[in-house]
Every structure is written in structure tokens, then in C-alpha cells.
XYZ file of C-alpha atoms in Angstrom:
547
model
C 0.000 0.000 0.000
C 1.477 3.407 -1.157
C 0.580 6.510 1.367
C 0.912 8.819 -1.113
C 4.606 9.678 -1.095
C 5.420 9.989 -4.684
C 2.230 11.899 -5.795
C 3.254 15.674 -7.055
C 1.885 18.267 -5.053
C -0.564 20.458 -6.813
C 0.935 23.718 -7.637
C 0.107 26.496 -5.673
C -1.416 28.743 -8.819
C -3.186 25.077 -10.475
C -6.651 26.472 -10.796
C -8.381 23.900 -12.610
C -8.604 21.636 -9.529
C -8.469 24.398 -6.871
C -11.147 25.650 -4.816
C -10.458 28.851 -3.247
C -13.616 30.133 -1.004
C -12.718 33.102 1.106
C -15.678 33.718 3.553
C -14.809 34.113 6.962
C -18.644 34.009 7.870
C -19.244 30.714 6.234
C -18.464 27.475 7.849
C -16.429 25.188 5.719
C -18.143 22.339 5.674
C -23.488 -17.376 5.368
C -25.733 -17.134 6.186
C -25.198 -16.308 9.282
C -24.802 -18.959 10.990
C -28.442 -20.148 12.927
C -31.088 -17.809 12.385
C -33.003 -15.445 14.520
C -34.845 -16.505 17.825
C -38.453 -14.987 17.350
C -39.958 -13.637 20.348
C -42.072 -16.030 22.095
C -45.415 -14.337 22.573
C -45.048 -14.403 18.504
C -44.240 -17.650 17.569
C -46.029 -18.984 14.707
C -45.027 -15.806 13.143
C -45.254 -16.736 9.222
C -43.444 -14.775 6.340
C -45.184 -12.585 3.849
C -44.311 -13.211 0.060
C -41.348 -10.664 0.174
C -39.735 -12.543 2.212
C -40.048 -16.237 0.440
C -36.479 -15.676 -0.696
C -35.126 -15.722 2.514
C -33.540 -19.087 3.955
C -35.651 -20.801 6.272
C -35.304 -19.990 9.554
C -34.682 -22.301 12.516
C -35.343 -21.344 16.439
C -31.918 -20.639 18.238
C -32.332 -22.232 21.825
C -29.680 -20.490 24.484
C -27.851 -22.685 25.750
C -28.526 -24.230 28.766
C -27.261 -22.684 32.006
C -25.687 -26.103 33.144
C -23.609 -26.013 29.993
C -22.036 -22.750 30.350
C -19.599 -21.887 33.541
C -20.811 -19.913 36.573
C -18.356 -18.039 37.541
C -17.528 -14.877 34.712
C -19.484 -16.081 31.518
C -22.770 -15.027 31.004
C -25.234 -15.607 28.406
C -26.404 -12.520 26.615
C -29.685 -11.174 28.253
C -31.237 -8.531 26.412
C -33.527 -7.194 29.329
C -30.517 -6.826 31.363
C -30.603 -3.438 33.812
C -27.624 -1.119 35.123
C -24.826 -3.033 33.727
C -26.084 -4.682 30.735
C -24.930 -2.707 27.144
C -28.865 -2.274 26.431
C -30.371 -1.625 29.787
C -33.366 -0.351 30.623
C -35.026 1.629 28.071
C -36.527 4.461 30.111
C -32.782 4.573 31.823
C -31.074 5.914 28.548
C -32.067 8.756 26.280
C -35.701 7.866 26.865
C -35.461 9.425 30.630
C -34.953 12.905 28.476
C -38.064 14.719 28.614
C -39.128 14.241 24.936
C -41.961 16.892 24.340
C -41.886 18.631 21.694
C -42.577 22.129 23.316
C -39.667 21.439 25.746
C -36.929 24.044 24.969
C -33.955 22.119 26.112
C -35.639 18.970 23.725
C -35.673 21.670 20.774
C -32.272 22.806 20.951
C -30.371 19.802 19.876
C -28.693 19.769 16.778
C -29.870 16.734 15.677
C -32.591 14.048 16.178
C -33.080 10.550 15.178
C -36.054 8.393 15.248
C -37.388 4.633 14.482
C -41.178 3.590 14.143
C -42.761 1.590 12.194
C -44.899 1.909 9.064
C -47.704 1.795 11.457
C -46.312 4.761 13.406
C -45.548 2.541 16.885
C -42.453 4.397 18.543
C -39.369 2.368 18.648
C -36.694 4.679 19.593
C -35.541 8.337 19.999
C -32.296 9.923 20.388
C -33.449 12.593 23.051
C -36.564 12.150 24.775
C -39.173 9.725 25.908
C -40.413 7.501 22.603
C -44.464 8.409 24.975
C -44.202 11.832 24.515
C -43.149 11.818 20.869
C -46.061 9.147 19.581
C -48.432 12.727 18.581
C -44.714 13.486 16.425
C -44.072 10.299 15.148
C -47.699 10.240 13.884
C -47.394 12.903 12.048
C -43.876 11.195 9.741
C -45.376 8.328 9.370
C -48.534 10.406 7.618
C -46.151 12.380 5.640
C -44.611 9.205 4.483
C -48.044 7.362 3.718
C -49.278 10.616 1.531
C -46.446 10.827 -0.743
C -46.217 6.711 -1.082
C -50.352 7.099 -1.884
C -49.125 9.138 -4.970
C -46.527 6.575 -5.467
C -43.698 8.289 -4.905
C -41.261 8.355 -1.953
C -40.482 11.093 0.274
C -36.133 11.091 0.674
C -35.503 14.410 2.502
C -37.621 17.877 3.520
C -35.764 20.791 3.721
C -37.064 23.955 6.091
C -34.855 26.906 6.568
C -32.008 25.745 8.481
C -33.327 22.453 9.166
C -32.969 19.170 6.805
C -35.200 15.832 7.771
C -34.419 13.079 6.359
C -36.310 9.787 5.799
C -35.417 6.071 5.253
C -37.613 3.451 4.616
C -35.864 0.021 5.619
C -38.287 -3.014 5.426
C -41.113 -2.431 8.137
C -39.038 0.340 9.759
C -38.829 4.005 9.227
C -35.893 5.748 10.138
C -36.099 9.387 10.327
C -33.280 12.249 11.286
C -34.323 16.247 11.791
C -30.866 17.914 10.891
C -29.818 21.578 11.776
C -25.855 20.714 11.817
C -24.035 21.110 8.081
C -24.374 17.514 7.183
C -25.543 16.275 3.835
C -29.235 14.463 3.540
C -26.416 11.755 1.822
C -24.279 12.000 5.288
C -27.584 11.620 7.427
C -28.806 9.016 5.287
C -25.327 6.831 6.096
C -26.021 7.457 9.873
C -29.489 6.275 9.916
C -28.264 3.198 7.950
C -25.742 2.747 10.595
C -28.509 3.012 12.733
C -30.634 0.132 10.833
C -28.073 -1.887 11.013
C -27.501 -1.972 14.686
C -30.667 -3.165 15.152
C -30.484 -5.875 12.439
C -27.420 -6.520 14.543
C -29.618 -7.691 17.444
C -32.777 -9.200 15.375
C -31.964 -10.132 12.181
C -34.284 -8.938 9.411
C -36.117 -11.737 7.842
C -36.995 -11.748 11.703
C -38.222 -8.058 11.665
C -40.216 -8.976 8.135
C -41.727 -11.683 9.639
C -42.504 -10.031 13.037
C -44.733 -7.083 11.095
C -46.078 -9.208 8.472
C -48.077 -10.915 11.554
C -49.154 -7.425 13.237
C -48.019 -3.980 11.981
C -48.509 -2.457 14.866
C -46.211 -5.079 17.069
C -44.345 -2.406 19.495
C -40.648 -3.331 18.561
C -39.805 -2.081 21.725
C -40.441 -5.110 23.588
C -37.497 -7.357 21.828
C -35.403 -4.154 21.370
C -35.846 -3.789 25.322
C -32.754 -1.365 26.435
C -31.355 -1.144 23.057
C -31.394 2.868 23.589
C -28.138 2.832 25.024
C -26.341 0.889 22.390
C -28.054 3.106 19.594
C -26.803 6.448 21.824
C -23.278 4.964 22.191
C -22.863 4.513 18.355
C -24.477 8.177 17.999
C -22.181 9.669 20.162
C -19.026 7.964 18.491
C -20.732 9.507 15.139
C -20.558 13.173 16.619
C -17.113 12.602 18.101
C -15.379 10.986 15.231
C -16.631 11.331 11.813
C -13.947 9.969 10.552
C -15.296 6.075 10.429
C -18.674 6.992 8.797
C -17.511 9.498 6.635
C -14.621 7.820 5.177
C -16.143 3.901 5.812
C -13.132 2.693 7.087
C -12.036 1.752 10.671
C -9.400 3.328 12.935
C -6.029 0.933 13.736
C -4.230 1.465 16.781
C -0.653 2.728 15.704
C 1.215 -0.394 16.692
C 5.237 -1.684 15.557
C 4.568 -3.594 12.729
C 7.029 -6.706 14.223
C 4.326 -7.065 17.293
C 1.355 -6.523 14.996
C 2.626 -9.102 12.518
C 3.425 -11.520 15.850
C -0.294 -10.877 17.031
C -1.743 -11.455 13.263
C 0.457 -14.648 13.148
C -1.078 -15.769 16.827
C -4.965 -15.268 16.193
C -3.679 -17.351 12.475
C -2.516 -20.067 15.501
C -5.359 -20.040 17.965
C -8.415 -21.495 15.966
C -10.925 -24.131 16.451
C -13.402 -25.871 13.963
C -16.190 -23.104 13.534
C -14.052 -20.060 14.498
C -14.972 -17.564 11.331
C -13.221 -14.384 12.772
C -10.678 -13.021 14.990
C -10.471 -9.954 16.158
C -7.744 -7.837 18.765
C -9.050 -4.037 20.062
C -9.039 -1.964 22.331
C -10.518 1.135 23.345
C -12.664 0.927 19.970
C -9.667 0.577 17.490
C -8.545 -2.373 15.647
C -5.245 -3.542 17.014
C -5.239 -6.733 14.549
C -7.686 -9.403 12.775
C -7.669 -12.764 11.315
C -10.749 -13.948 9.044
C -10.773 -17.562 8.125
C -9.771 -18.178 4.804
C -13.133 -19.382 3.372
C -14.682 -16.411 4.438
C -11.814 -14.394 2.912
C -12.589 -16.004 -0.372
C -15.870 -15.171 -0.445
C -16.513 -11.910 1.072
C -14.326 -9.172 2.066
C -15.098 -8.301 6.004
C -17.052 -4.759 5.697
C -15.707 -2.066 7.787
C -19.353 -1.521 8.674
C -19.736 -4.613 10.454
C -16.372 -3.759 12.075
C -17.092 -0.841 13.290
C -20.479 -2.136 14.473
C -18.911 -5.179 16.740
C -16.592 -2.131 17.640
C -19.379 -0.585 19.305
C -21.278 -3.380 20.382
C -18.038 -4.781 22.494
C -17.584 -1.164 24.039
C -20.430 -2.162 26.146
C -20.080 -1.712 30.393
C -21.242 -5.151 30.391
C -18.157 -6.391 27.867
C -15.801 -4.824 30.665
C -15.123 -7.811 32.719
C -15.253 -11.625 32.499
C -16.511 -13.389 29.587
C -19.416 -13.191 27.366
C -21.415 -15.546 24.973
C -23.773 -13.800 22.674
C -26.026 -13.976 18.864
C -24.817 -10.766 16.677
C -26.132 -10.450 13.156
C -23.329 -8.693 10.438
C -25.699 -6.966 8.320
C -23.585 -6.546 5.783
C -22.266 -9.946 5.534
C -25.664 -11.986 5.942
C -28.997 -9.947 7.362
C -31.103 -12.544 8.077
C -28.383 -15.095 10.015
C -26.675 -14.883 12.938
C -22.806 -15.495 14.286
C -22.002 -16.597 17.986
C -19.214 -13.778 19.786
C -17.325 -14.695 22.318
C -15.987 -11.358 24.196
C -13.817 -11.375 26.630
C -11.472 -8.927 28.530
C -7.562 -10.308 28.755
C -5.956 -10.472 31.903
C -8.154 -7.051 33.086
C -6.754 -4.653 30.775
C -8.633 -2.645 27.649
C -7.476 -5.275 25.186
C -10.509 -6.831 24.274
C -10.831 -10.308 22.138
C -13.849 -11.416 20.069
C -14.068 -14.531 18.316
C -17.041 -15.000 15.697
C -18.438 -18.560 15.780
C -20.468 -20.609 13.202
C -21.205 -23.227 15.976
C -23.636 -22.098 18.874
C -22.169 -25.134 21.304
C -18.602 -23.739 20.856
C -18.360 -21.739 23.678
C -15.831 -23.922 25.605
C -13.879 -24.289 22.270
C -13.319 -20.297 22.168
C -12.627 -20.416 26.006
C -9.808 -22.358 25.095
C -8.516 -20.211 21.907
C -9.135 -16.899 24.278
C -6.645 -18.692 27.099
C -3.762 -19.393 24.036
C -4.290 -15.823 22.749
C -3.546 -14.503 26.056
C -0.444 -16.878 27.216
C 0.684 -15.655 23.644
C 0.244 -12.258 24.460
C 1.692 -12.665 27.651
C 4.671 -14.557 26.326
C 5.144 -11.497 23.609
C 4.816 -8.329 26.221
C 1.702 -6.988 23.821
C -0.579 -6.332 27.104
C 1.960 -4.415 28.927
C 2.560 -2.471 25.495
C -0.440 -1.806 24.484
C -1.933 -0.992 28.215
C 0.803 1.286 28.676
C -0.251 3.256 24.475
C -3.563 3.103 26.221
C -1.953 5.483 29.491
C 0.119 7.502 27.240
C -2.448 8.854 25.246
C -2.679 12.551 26.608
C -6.755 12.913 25.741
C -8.947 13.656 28.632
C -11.956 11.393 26.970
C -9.642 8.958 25.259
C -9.443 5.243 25.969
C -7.201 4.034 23.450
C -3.703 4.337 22.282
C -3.618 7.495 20.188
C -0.286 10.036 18.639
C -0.196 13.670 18.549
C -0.266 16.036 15.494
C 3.232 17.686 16.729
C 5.105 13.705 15.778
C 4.270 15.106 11.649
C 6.517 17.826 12.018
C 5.071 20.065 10.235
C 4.323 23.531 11.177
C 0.898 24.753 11.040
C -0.750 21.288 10.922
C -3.678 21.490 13.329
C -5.751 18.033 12.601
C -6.080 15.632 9.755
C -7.924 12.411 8.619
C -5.997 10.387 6.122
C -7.568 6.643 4.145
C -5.359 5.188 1.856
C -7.357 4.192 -1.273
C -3.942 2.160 -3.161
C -5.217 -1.469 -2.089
C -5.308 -4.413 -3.915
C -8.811 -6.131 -4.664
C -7.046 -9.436 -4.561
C -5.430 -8.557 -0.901
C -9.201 -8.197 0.626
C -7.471 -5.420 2.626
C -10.440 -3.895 5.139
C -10.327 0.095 4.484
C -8.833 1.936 7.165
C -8.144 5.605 8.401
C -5.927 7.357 10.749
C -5.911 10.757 12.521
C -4.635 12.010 15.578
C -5.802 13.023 18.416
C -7.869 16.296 19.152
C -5.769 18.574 20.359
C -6.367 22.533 21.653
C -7.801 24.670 20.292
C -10.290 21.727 19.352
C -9.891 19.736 22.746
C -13.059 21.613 24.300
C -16.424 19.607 23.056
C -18.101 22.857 21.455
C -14.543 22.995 19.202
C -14.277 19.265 18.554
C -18.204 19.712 16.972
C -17.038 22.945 15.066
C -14.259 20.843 13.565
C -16.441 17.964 12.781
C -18.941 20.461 11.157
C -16.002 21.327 9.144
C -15.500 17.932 7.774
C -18.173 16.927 6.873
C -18.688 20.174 4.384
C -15.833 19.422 2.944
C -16.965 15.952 2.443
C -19.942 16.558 0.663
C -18.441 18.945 -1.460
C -15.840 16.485 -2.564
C -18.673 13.887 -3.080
C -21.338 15.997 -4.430
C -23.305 14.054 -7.025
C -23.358 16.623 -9.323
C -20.280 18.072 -9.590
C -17.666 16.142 -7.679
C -14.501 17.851 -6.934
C -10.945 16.737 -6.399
C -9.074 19.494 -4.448
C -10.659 21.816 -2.077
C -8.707 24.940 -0.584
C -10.820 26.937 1.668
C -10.078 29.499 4.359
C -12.755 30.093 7.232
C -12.717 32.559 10.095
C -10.305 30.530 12.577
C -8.499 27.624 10.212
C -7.631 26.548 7.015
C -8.757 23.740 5.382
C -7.362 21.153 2.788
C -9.613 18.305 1.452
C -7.920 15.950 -1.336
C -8.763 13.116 -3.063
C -6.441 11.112 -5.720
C -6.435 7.468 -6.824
C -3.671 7.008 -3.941
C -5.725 8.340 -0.717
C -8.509 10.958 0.796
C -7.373 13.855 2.570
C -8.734 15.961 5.044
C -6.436 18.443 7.198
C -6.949 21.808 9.686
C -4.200 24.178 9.264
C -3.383 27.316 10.900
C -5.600 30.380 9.577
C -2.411 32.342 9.239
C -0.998 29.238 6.477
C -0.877 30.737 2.797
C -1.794 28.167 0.067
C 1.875 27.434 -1.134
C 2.206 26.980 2.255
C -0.548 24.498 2.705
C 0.930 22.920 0.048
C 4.361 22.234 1.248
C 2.595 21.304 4.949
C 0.577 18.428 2.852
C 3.696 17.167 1.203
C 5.246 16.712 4.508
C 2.272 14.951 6.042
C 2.276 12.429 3.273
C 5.778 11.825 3.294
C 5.599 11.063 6.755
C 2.557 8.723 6.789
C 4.165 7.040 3.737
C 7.386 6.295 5.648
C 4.981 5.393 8.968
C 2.313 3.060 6.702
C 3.541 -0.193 8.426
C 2.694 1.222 11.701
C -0.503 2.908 11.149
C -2.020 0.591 8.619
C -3.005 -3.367 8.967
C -1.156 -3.992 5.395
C -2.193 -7.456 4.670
C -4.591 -9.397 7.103
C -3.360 -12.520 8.308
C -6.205 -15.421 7.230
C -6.359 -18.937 8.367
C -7.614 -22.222 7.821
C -9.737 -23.815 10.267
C -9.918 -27.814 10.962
C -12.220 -29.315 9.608
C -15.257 -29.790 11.752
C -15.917 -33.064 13.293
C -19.605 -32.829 12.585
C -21.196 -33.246 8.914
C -24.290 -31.292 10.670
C -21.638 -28.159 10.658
C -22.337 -27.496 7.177
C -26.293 -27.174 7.623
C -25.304 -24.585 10.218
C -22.367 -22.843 8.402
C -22.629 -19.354 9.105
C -19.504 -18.325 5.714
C -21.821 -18.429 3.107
C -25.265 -16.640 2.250
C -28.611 -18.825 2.236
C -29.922 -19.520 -0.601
């Protein structure tokens, strides 16, 4: 993978691809391996005709509390309280007020909301999902009169206000916008959104569930869900960079004890492991997909980034865990078996993606070799000790400053190398550093966020798609890039001329170029796994889609 260093820097007077706006006032901007458990007050649910494509689903039993350990595994329960990842769903954002009169309700930036096509509540970003059923009413009219002309209402645009609307199955997904992001931008989020409740239902299960009633309240097998949703949200509005780029963020690591960890995970396997996976603090420190999966689908950084989230859970934080998660992206209607677990109480966090729902002993045993490995290599003290160097107030994992660039005048920058391989199935990544002042204060992080994302849609506007953007606002300087080689965002002093943002550019991709192998997973270690000593593994075989 090439970071850039031998493209030519645009000249300073090259016009033709240069963008210079000068207004202080204006803001730059499978399967899956068994299906879905329906709930049990529904069973005899049947599927409408949409769904006849769909591979036939089978229940998924938990498994027996004699046949998993007592002491720090637990079984994933969904209607879990205080320390459960979901919770309780009037505990989360739903505890907010959530009338529409309320001030404090109508000055945030931006709401999202799921109902259904027959208007039932499901979830709200601020506010109590009661209070806003008169609201929610009212979308899922506005949605019903333009599909009775048969059309389809996308976005609505008021003043300073964008809503936008996304019909997914049974569910629609709404977001009222007053921040600079693009109806295209909110439209990824509430995808994102979608798909983190696919993650927890499936969606032939979803299909089937309102094909029996419409007006089933969702609610009731989504039960503490809120805080999951508001976690990924909030990781949204403090890092763009994953959504906006759709890539994932690796922990700057020595490529020697990277390669060591890859070639570990490639060790540590059992019959139905499918995936791998070393983090911590929410980045990727190193993965290892099976090589049958490899083959036949590349691992989206979607589903990456949502078992990011989904293991940054208060109830991932200690002992062991043995859990159903549906990749959306991978197979919608199936679902893998995680195993999560915490090593030896630090951040580091394994999960290992099963195709077997008995396995749980058999990634017990792979988690214990991963971390005598680990042990045996020094990774835990090195990475828990990236995890206390890193200087953020809000950080939890490892993380470098802007200053290690060298270059003068560089405030921030996001970088995604775009020089990969098809036949290396490399998983799209992105680095930045960390926030530093004047953007360490929240209202300043946001303002540089804003910032971001304007430049993003400008670079990705459907109708006239640009390459370079130069613009100067009221306290920076920004630089947005694009080339067959990488995507560029970076903050720069206001006081940096253009020949000088220029020559600060240059520098920053010399030095990720000559930094690549520490930044960047180059090439994914894969595996083979042995085979299974079932034939019934193969009816079960979460690698490859359903007919």
C-alpha cells in the first residue's frame, strides 16, 4: 500500500482543480450462521411473500445454564438493567423529557427516530419515545401521503433544518438535521442506525414479526437497546472519521508485534471459528478472518465498526461473554455466535465470531492461548501502557499527537489510503490524531467535525464532484484531497498561505508514507480452520449466504 509519497503536489497557482472560497462568515463544511430466535409471545409468526427468498429460519435455543460456567461467563440477556450494554429503556435517552414544546428537547442539533410503518415508537435519540407518539404520527402520515401518490419522500428541507427519511423493510428511520451535514451524510447514519438493530434481530426476523401485526411495538425485543443506539451516535458526533470515510481506525502499533499478534490469532483457531479480532478502546489492534470467508466476502468495515461498538459495552468490561450478533452486511437474516472477553483485566478486548452455537468452551480455550501468547510477547503491557500515554482527557485508546508530523501549522487531519489491492481483501482503514487545543473543548471538537463533513460533501457531491478543495474560514484553514492514492482531510493554521498548505501536505504524506507499516493493517493474516468433526456443521455454516 502506497501513502501517497510519490504523488506531485498540486501547484500552488493550479486552478483547474483548486477551490479557493474566502468567507470568513461561512463554515467550511453465510448465512449467518443459525437464524433469529423470534420472540415467544409471537411464535407462529409466518413470512409474507417478500420474504419467500429468505432461507428458512430455525429457532436458536440459548444454551442451557448447566452447559455454560458460573463463575464470569454469562449468556447474553437482552432485558438486562444497570450493567447490561442495552439496559433499561426508560434509563437511557428515553429518561430525556421528549416533548416537543420542551426548549432544552428543541435545541439539539440533531434528532433521530425509528417507528414503524404503522407509526408505533421504537426509539428516539433525546426524549421519551411516549411523549413523541403525537410526532411520530405525524412522519409516518407524511410518508403514507407521498407513497399514496406513489412516490417516496427522501428528505424535507425547512430553513435551516434538513429531515431526512429512510424506509428500511417495516421500519422508518427518520433524522431532523440543523448541523451542516448532507441528507447523503444523514442518510449513512441512519443506515448505521438500521443496522444496529439488524445486529440484534436479524431482518427476515423483523419482516416476519410485522407481516403478523403492523402495529407489534418493537420495543419489547429491542428492550434497552437505547443505550447501544446512543453509544454509536455519540461515536458519530465525536469521530466522523469512520462513517464518513467507511473505514475503521487501527491502533498505531510496531509492525514486528502486529505481525506476531496477526500470526497468533492465524494459531489459535478451532473448527467453527470464522473471525478473529484484537481491540481496544474501539480501534482495531489486529484481525484474522478464516480463509473461506476471505474467499468469499471481504469483512465490511461496517460490520467492524459495528462489533466495535457493540463490544464497548459496560457489560463487555469484565469476564466473559457468549452472545447472537447479526453482520448486516455480511448476511442480514443469520446470525454469528461472539465470544468477548477482557484479557488479563486490561482494555485489550478479544472477540471470536463462531459458526457453531455449542462452541463456547472451544473459544474459552482459543481466548486462554491468545492470552499466554500475548503474555509470552509483552503486547498487554505495550499496548496498556499506548492506552496510558495517550494525553486525551476522553480517550481510551492508544492514540499520537499532530506535533510527531513535524510540520508547522498542521492542526488536525484524517488520512484513508485508497492504493489497495482487490485481490489482498485489505479492510479500508483511516488514521488521525488526536484532538488537540484549540479543538480539545467539546463545542470545538463539533465545530471541527462540522467542518468535515462540508468538505466531504463537497468532494462527493453528485453533481459536480470535486478533487481538491482549498478553503479558508474565520479561525483555520482547510485542505480536502482526493487522488487514486488516498482521501485527505487536514486543519491548518488560519495564518498558512496556500503554497504553504501545500508544502505542509507534502510533509504529512511523506511522513505517513514512511509510517504506513505502523498505522495501517497492510495485509490481514487469514487462516484455515480444521475441519469440523460434525457433517451437521455445514447445515449450520454461518460463511456463506442462504440460498
Amino acid at each position: 500500500m502506497e501513502a501517497g509519497g510519490d504523488t506531485a503536489a498540486p501547484a500552488p497557482g493550479d486552478a483547474e482543480d483548486l477551490e479557493d472560497t474566502r468567507s470568513p462568515s461561512e463554515e467550511a463544511g453465510d448465512s449467518g450462521v443459525h437464524q433469529d430466535p423470534p420472540d415467544p409471545r409471537d411464535e407462529g409468526l409466518e413470512e409474507t411473500e417478500s420474504e419467500t427468498r429468505d432461507q428458512p429460519l430455525s429457532l436458536l435455543s440459548p444454551l442451557p445454564q448447566s452447559e455454560a460456567p458460573s463463575c464470569t461467563c454469562q449468556l447474553w440477556d437482552p432485558t438486562a438493567s444497570e450493567n447490561s450494554p442495552l439496559g433499561d429503556p426508560e434509563s437511557g435517552s428515553g429518561s430525556q423529557g421528549g416533548d416537543p414544546s420542551d426548549e432544552d428537547w428543541r435545541s439539539k442539533r440533531k434528532h433521530v427516530f425509528v417507528l414503524s410503518e404503522a407509526g408505533k415508537p421504537i426509539y428516539s435519540r433525546y426524549g421519551s419515545v411516549e411523549a413523541l407518539s403525537t410526532t411520530m404520527g405525524v412522519m409516518t402520515a407524511l410518508v403514507s401521503f407521498v407513497q399514496s401518490a406513489g412516490d417516496a419522500i427522501r428528505a424535507i428541507y425547512a430553513e435551516d433544518h434538513k429531515l431526512v427519511f429512510l424506509q428500511q423493510g417495516p421500519l422508518l428511520l427518520v433524522a431532523v438535521s440543523r448541523t451542516p451535514q448532507s441528507a447523503a451524510q444523514l442518510r449513512a447514519e441512519l443506515l448505521a442506525v438500521h443496522a444496529q438493530i439488524v445486529s440484534t434481530l436479524t431482518r427476515a426476523s423483523v419482516a416476519r414479526i410485522f407481516a403478523r401485526k403492523q402495529n407489534y411495538d418493537l420495543r419489547r425485543l429491542l428492550a434497552g437497546s437505547e443505550r447501544t443506539l446512543d453509544r454509536l451516535l455519540d461515536s458519530v458526533e465525536r469521530d466522523p472519521g469512520a462513517l464518513l470515510l467507511g473505514a475503521v481506525r487501527c491502533v498505531p502499533l510496531a509492525r514486528p508485534l502486529r505481525d506476531a499478534l496477526g500470526a497468533l490469532l492465524r494459531r489459535c483457531t478451532a473448527p467453527s471459528l470464522a473471525l478473529s479480532v484484537l481491540a481496544v478502546g474501539g480501534q482495531l489492534v489486529t484481525a484474522a478472518q478464516e480463509r473461506n470467508v476471505l474467499a468469499e466476502c471481504r469483512l465490511d468495515p461496517a460490520d467492524l465498526q459495528l462489533l466495535l461498538n457493540w463490544v464497548g459495552a459496560p457489560a463487555f468490561a469484565a469476564g466473559e461473554a457468549w452472545a447472537p450478533v447479526c453482520l448486516p452486511r455480511f448476511n442480514p437474516d443469520g446470525f454469528f455466535y461472539a465470544y468477548v472477553a477482557r484479557l488479563d483485566a486490561t482494555p485489550v478486548c478479544l472477540l471470536l465470531l463462531s459458526t457453531d452455537p455449542e462452541a463456547f468452551h472451544d473459544m474459552a480455550t482459543c481466548r486462554r492461548l491468545v492470552e499466554d501468547g500475548m503474555h509470552s510477547l509483552g503486547a498487554l503491557r505495550a499496548l496498556g501502557e499506548a492506552v496510558s500515554f495517550c494525553a486525551a482527557p476522553s480517550a481510551s485508546a492508544p492514540a499520537y499527537s499532530v506535533q510527531v508530523v513535524g510540520a508547522s501549522g498542521l492542526r488536525h487531519f484524517l488520512y484513508k489510503p485508497l492504493d489497495i489491492p482487490d485481490h489482498h481483501r485489505q479492510l479500508p482503514q483511516f488514521t488521525s490524531p488526536e484532538l488537540e487545543a484549540p479543538y480539545s473543548r467539546e463545542e470545538e471538537g463539533q465545530r471541527l467535525s462540522d467542518l468535515y463533513h462540508r468538505l466531504h460533501a463537497r468532494l462527493h457531491s453528485p453533481s459536480r464532484p470535486l478533487r481538491l478543495i482549498y478553503h479558508v474560514a474565520e479561525k483555520e484553514t482547510l485542505l480536502a484531497w482526493v487522488t487514486s492514492k488516498f482521501e485527505l482531510y487536514t486543519c491548518l493554521s488560519p495564518l498558512v498561505t496556500k503554497a504553504g498548505a501545500i508544502l505542509v501536505v507534502t510533509k504529512l504524506l511523506r511522513w505517513v508514507k514512511k509510517e504506513e507499516d505502523r498505522l495501517f493493517i497492510r495485509y490481514p493474516p487469514k487462516y484455515s480452520t480444521p475441519a469440523a468433526a460434525s457433517t451437521d456443521q455445514a447445515s449450520h455454516n454461518g460463511l456463506f449466504p442462504g440460498p
